[in-house]
Each structure stands twice: as C-alpha cells, then as structure tokens.
Coordinates of C-alpha atoms in Angstrom, one line a residue:
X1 CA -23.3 22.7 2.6
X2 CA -22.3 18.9 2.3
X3 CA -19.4 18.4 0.2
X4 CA -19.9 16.7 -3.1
X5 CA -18.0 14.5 -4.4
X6 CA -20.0 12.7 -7.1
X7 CA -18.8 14.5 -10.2
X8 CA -15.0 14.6 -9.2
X9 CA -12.6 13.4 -12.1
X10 CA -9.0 12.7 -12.4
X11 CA -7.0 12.6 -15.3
X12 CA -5.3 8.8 -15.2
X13 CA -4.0 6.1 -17.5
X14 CA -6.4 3.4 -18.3
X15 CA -4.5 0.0 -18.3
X16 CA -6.0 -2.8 -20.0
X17 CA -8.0 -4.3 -17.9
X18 CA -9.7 -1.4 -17.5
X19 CA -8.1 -0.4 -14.4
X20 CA -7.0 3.0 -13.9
X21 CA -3.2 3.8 -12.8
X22 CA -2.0 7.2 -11.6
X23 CA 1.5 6.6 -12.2
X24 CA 2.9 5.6 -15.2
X25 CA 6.1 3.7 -14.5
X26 CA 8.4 0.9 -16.6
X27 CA 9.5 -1.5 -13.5
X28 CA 12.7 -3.5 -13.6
X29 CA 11.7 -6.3 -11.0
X30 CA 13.7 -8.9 -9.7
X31 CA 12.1 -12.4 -8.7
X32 CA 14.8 -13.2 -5.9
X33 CA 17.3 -11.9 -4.2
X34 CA 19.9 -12.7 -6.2
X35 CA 19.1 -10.9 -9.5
X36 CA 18.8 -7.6 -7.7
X37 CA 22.3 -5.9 -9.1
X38 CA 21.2 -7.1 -12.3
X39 CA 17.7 -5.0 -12.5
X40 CA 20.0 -2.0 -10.6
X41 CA 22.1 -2.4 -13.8
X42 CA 19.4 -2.2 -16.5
X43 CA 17.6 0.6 -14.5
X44 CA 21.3 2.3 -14.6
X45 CA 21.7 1.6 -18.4
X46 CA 17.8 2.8 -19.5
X47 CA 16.6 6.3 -17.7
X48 CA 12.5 6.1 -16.6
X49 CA 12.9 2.7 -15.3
X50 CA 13.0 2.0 -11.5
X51 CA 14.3 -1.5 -10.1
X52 CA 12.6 -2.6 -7.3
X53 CA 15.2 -4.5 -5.0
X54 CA 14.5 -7.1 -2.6
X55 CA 15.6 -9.5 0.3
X56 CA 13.8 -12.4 -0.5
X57 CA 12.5 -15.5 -3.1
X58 CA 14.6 -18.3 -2.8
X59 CA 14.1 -21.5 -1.0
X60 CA 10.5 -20.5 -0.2
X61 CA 7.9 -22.6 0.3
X62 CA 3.9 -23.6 1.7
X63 CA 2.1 -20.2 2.5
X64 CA 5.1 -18.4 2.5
X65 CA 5.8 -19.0 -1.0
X66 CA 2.3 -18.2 -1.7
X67 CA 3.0 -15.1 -0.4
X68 CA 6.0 -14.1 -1.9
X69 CA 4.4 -15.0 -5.3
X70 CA 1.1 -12.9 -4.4
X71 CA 3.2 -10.1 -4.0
X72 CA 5.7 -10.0 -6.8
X73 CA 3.1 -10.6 -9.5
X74 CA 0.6 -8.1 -7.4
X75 CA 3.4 -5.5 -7.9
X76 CA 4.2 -5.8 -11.6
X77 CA 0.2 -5.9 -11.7
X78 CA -0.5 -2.5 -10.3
X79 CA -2.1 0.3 -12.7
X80 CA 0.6 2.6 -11.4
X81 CA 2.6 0.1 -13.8
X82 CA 2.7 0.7 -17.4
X83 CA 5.1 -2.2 -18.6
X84 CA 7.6 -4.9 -16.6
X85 CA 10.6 -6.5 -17.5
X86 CA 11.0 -9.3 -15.1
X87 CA 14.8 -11.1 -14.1
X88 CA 15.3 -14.2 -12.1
X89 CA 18.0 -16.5 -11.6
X90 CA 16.5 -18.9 -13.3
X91 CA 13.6 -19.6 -15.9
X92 CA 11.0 -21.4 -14.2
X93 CA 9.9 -19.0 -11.5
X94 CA 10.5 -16.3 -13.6
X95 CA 8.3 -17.3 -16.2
X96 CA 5.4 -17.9 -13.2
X97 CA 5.9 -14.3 -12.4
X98 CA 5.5 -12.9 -16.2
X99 CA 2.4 -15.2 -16.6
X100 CA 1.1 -13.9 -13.4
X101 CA 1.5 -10.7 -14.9
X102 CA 0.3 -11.1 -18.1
X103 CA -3.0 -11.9 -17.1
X104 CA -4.0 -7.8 -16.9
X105 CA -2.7 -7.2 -20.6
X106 CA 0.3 -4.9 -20.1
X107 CA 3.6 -5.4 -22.0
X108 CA 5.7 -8.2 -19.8
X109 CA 9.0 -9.8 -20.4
X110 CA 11.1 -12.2 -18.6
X111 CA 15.0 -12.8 -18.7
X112 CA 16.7 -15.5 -16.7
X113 CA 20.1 -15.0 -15.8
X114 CA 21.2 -18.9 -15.9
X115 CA 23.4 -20.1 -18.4
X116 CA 24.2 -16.2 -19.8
X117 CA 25.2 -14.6 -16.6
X118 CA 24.7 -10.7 -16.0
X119 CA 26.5 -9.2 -18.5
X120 CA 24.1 -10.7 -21.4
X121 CA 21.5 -10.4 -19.2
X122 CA 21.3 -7.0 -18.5
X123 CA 21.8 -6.1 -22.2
X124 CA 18.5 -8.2 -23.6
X125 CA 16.7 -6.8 -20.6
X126 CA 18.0 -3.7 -20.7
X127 CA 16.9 -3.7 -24.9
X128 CA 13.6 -4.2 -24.0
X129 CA 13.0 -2.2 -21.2
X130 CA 14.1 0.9 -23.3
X131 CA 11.3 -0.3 -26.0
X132 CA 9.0 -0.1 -22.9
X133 CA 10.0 3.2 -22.1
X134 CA 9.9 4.8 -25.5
X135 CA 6.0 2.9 -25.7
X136 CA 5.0 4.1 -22.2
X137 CA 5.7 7.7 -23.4
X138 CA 3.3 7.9 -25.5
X139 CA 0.5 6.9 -23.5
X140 CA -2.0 9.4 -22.9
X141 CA -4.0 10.4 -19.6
X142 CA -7.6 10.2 -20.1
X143 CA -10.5 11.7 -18.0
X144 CA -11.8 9.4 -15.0
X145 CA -14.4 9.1 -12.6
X146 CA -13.3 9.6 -9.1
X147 CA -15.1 6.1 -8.4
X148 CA -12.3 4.4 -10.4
X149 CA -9.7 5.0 -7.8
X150 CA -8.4 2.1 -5.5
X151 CA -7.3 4.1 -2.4
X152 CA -5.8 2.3 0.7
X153 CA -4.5 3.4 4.3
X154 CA -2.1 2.6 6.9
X155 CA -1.1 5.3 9.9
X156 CA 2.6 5.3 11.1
X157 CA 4.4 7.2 14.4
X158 CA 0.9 7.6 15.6
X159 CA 0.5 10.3 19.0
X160 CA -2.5 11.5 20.8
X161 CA -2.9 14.1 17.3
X162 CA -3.5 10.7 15.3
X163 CA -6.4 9.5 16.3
X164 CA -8.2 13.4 17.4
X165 CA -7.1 14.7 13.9
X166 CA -5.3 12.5 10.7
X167 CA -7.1 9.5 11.0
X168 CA -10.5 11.1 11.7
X169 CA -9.4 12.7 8.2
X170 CA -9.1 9.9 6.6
X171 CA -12.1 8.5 7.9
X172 CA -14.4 11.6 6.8
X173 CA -12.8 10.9 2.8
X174 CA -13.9 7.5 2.8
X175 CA -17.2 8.5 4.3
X176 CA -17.5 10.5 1.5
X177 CA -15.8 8.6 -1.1
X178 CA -16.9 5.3 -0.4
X179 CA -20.4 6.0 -1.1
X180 CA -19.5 7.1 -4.5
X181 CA -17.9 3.9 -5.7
X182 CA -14.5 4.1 -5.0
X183 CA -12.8 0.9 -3.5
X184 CA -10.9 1.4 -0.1
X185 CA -8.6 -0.5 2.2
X186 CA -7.2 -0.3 6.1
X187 CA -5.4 -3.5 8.2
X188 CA -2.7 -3.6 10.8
X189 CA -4.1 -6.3 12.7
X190 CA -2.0 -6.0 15.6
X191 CA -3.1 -2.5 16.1
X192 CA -6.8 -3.4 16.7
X193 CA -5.9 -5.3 20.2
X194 CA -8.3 -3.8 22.5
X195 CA -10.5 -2.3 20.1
X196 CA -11.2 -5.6 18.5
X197 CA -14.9 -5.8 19.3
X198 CA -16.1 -2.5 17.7
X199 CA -13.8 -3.7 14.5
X200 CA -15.6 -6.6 14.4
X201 CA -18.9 -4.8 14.5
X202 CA -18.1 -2.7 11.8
X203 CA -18.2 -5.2 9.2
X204 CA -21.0 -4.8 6.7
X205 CA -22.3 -8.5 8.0
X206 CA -22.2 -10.6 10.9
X207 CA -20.8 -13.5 9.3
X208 CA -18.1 -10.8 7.5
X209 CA -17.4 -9.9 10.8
X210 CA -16.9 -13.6 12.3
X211 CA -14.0 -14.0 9.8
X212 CA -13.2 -10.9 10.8
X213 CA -12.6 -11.9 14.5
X214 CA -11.5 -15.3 13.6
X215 CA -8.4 -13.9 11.5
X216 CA -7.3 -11.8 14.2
X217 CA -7.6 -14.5 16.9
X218 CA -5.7 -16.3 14.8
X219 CA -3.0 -13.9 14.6
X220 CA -3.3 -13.4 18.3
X221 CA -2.6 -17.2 19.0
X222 CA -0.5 -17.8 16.3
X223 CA 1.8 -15.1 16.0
X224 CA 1.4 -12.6 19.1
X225 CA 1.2 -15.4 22.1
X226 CA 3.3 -17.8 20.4
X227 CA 6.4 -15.8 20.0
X228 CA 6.3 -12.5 22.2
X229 CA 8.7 -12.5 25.3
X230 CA 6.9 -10.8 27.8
X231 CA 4.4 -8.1 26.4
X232 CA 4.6 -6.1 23.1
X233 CA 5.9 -3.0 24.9
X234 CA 9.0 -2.7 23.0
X235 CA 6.4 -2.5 19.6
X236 CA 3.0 -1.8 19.7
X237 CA 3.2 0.6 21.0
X238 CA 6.1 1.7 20.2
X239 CA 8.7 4.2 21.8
X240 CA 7.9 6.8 19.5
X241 CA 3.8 6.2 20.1
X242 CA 4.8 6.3 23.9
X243 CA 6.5 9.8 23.3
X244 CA 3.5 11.0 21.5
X245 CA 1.0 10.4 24.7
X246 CA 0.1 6.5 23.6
X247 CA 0.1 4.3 26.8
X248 CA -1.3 1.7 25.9
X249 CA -2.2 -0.7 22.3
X250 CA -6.3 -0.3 23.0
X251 CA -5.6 4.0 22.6
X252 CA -3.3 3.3 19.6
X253 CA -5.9 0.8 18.3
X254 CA -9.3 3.5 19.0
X255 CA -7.2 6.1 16.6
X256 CA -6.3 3.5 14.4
X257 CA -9.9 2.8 14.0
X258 CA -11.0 6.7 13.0
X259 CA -9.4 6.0 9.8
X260 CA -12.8 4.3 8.5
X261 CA -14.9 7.2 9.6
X262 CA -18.5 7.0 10.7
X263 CA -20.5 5.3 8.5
X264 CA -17.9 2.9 6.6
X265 CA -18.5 -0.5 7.3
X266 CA -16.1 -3.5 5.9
X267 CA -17.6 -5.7 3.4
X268 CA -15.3 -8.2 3.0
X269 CA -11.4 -9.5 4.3
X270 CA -8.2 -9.6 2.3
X271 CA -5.2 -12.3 2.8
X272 CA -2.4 -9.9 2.6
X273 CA -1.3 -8.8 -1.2
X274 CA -5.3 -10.2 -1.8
X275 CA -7.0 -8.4 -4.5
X276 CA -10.3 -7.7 -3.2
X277 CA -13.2 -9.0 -5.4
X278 CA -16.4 -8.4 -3.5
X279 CA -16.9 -4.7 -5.8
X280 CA -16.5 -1.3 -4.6
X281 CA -16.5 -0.7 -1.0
X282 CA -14.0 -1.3 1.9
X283 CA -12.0 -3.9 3.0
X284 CA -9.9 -4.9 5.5
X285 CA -6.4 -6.3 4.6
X286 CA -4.7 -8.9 7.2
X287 CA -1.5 -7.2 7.3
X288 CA 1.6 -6.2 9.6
X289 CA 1.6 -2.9 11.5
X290 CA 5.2 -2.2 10.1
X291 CA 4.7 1.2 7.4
X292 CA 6.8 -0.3 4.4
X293 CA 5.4 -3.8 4.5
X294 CA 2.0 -2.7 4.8
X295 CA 1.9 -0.1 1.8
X296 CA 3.9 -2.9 0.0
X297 CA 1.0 -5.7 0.6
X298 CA -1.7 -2.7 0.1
X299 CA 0.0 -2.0 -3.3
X300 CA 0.4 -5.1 -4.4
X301 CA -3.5 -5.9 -4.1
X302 CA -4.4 -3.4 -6.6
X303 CA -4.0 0.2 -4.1
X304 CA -2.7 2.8 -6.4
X305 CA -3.1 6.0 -4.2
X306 CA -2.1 5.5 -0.3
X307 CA -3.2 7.9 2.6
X308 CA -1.1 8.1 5.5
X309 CA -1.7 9.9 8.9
X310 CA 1.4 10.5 11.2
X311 CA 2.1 11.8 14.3
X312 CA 5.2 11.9 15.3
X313 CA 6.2 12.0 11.6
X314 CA 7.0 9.2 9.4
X315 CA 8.8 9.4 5.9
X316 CA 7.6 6.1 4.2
X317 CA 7.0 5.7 0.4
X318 CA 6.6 3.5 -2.1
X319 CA 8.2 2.3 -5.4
X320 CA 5.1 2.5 -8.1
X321 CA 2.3 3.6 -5.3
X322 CA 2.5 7.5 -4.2
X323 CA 2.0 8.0 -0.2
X324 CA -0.3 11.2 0.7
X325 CA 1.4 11.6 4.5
X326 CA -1.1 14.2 6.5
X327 CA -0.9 15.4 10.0
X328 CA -2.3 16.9 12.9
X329 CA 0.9 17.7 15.1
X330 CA 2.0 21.0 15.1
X331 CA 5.7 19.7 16.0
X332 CA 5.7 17.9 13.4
X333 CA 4.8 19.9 11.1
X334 CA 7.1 22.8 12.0
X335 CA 9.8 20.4 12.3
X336 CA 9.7 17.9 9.3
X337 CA 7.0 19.7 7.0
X338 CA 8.9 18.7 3.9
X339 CA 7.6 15.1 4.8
X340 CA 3.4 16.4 5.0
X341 CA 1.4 16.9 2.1
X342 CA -1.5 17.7 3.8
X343 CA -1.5 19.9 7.0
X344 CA -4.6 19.2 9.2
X345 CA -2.8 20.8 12.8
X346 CA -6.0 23.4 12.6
X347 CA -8.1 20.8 13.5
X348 CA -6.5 21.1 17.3
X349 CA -6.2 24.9 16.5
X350 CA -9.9 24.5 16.3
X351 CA -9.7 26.6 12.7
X352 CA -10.8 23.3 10.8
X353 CA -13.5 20.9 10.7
X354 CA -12.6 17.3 10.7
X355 CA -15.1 17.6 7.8
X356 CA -12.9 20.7 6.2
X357 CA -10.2 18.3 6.4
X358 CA -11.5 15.3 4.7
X359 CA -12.8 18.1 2.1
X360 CA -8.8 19.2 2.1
X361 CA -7.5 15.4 1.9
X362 CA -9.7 14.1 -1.5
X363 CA -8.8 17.6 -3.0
X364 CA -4.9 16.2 -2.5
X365 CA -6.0 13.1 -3.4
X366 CA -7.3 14.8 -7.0
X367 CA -4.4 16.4 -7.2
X368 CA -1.8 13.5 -6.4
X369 CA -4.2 11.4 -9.2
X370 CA -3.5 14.1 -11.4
X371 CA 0.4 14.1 -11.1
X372 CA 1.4 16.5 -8.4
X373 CA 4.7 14.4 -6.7
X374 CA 4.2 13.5 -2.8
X375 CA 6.1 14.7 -0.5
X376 CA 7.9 10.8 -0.3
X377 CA 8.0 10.9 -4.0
X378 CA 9.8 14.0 -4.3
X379 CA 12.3 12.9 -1.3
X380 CA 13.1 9.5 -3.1
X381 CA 11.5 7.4 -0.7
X382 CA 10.3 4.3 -2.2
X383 CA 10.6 1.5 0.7
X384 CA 9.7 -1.8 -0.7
X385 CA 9.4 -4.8 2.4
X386 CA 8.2 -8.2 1.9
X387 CA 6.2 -10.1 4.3
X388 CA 7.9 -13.3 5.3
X389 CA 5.7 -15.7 7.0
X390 CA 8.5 -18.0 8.2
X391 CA 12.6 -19.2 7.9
X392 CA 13.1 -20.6 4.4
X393 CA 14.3 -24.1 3.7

C-alpha cells in the first residue's frame, strides 16, 4: 500500500509571520566577531538562551558583506527562533541586523557595546533577554499540517552506503513530501562535478535549469579552476569518502544526487542564505560542500528541520536547526550509533525497502517536529560556520 502522507500533522509554534518553528529558542547573537564573549556572558547570566559565536563581521564588504548580512539576519529570522537579543560593537550595523529581523514580527532588541563597554552591556542585554525567556515560555504548540514544514538536506562522510541507501532515503521523503506541499532544499555545488548534466535536467524548466548550469560553471571557473593546485583530491573527495569506496567526485556526486528521489524536480535556485520565494516545492541552494557551512546557509534561508545521510559518520549540528543524521553503514552504526537517529543499514541487509525507509525517515521527521532531541542536539553539537566569499579590507 502507498504511504500517505497527506493528513500528517505536527505540533509546532506558529511565528508571526505565519511560519511554523519546531524549536522554540531565545538567541543571543553577536553581529561580529568581537561582541562574541559578551553574548557568551548574557547566555551565562540568563538560562534558555544560547549565544551563537562567530569568526567574522568586520571590515566586510561588496558580496561578501551581502553575505554575511543574509546570514545573520536569516538566522535571528528562523521559526526555530522565538525571540533575539542582538550585540554589536557598534550601533549602526547592529541596528541593520534588528531591522532585518524585525521584519517577521518576533520580539528583537539590539545593544551596542560602544561607549558602555561589556560590563553595562551584558546587563541591559542580559535584562531583556530574561523578559524573552520568561515570554517564550509561555508560548504554546499548536497543531500543523505537515505541508508547513521547511525541510532541507546536505550529506557528509559520504561511502559507497550513501548513495545505495541514506540518500536514496532522503530522496523517497521528498518524493513523498514534496507533493504534499512542503518546501525542500539540497546544494553542494562542488559535489555535482560529473553529474552536472542530469542535475541540470532535473530542474522543473529549461530555463530553471540554464541558471542552473550557469551558477555552477560559474563556480567551476571562478572558484574551482581559479584557485585549486593540482586537482581537488585532497577534498572532494575527500580522504574519508576515499576510505568509504569513493574514487572519484562523478560517484560522490551520482549519490549526492539520490537525495531528490525520482520524481523531484527543482523549481527554482537560491543564492546561499536565499529565502526561496517561488512557493512550495524544491530548490536548490548554491552552497559549499563543507557540513557546518551548508546547514548554516540552509538555516539561515528559512530550513527548520535538516536531514543528513552519512556514511562514514558525521556528528554535525546546528545552533536553532535540529540535524536528523541517518545511515546505511553497518560500521557505522555499530561503531558511533549515538550519532544516528535513523538506522537504514537493512536496506543493504536487504530487510528494508528504500520505500520502508523513507516511510521510517518522515516518521522521525514527525517526531523531531514534535520535540524528540536529535541525536546532535542531545550531544551538544551546534556548529555554526559562515561563508566567506573573500579576505576583508
């Protein structure tokens, strides 16, 4: 019997924009680099908070600045994110991030650290992220279609088990999910060398798919040719893919392709940290290969539940999105199963259908929506990477 997924509801928080979150979390976020130990210190001082910490935002500027702006206001946008209390070194650009924010109706504040220093800082922010936290509290779960969920995907430590078992997963929810209205996302551009030409075929037009080619050719010329030393065999693929039975990028990038399934076809292309705005369906997101910096960019756009296949076995999270890791490898699983939420090893054991594990997968994804903690979650990993375009001034 075909699976159904049409009457499928989570319980979730309804932001308001209408959007619907699966987290509910108070962020402390810093706009540079600097202010970092001063969101650590208000997270510190008010308990349900989480600082997000990173390297970058000063002396920025062009696409890269574009960027970095994208993403910052993207995070603090997310429905996992109840409210925000935002600290920069200054008022200007942190007042560009809290507008940015602002803009989907959830409680935002701003505190520059400039002429008060940390001390004073960290108490105002830290005043009004505890209001936050006592307000977030309070608000209630409400029943949701499945069709309201924005789901992404990335695949990390990919083996030969990749791309004959997770990803086909992955592939079969969307297959199924898709159809019912949810909105999807995959990327790593530089994994799609060598299968370029059935990605590009996939799109839901041929002038999507144009764009399609013409961003990766881009990235090819621009990014790959320009600044690699010999060939890419120190990273895609990389040592651990080459362990797993990967030889080559064009068998990393045919198992990197399962993850859109059968009948999925793209309908429109993302920037990176791009909110899609075509409607329902799936995208594809111009991102970096790297695990952290692609979940970050995928979060940042909107994503609020991520689905990971892994091979070899990756432990990536996220701050405010929760990761779903799934795997095919019987090592693996035996050997770090404290890392897999869902186990789809019978799949080679030929005791599961690829179709009984895309069944298995939305039923995690139900579940996750509904507040059972990742594995990533529950391990503390919440890797947060910026994309950087170029050197700063």
């Amino acid at each position: 019997m075909a699976y159904d997924a049409s009457n499928l509801t989570v319980q979730a928080w309804r932001r308001e924009n209408g959007r619907v979150g699966v987290r509910n979390h108070v962020i402390i976020l810093p706009v540079d680099d600097i202010s970092n130990a001063c969101c650590e210190a208000v997270a510190n001082n008010i308990k349900g908070t989480l600082a997000i910490p990173h390297a970058y935002g000063r002396l920025q500027f062009g696409a890269d600045l574009d960027l970095f702006f994208r993403t910052i206001i993207g995070t603090g946008s997310n429905p996992n994110v109840a409210a925000v209390v935002v600290v920069g070194i200054e008022e200007g650009w942190t007042q560009r991030v809290v507008d940015g924010i602002k803009k989907t109706g959830k409680p935002v504040t701003g505190f520059g650290i400039e002429l008060h220093g940390d001390i004073d800082t960290i108490a105002r922010a830290s005043r009004q992220a505890k209001e936050y936290v006592q307000w977030a509290s309070e608000l209630e779960r409400e029943e949701c279609d499945i069709s309201e969920l924005w789901v992404s995907t990335k695949c990390g430590e990919s083996d030969t088990t990749t791309g004959l078992g997770s990803c086909p997963t992955v592939g079969n929810m969307y297959d199924k999910l898709i159809p019912e209205g949810i909105y999807g996302v995959f990327g790593e551009t530089s994994e799609i060398t060598g299968a370029e030409h059935i990605c590009k075929e996939r799109a839901a037009t041929p002038e999507v798919g144009e764009r399609w080619y013409a961003m990766w050719k881009a990235y090819q010329d621009d990014v790959i040719e320009a600044n690699k030393v010999d060939d890419l065999s120190d990273s895609q693929p990389t040592k651990g893919n080459i362990e797993g039975g990967l030889s080559t990028i064009e068998e990393k990038a045919l198992g990197n392709l399962e993850k859109i399934g059968r009948t999925c076809r793209y309908i429109d292309i993302l920037e990176p940290a791009e909110m899609p705005q075509s409607g329902p369906g799936l995208y594809y997101m111009d991102t970096s290969s790297a695990a952290a910096e692609c979940v970050t960019l995928m979060a940042a756009a909107g994503y609020v539940i991520h689905t990971f296949p892994t091979g070899q076995g990756n432990v990536i999270g996220n701050p405010i999105v929760p990761v779903i890791k799934l795997s095919a490898n019987p090592r693996t699983v035996r050997t770090m199963g404290e890392h897999v939420d869902v186990d789809v090893t019978g799949i080679l054991k030929r005791d599961m259908t690829i179709d009984e594990a895309g069944d298995a997968l939305i039923d995690m994804i139900v579940r996750t929506a509904n507040g059972r903690a990742t594995a990533a979650e529950a391990l503390g990993h919440r890797e947060f990477v910026m994309t950087k375009l170029y050197r700063s001034a």
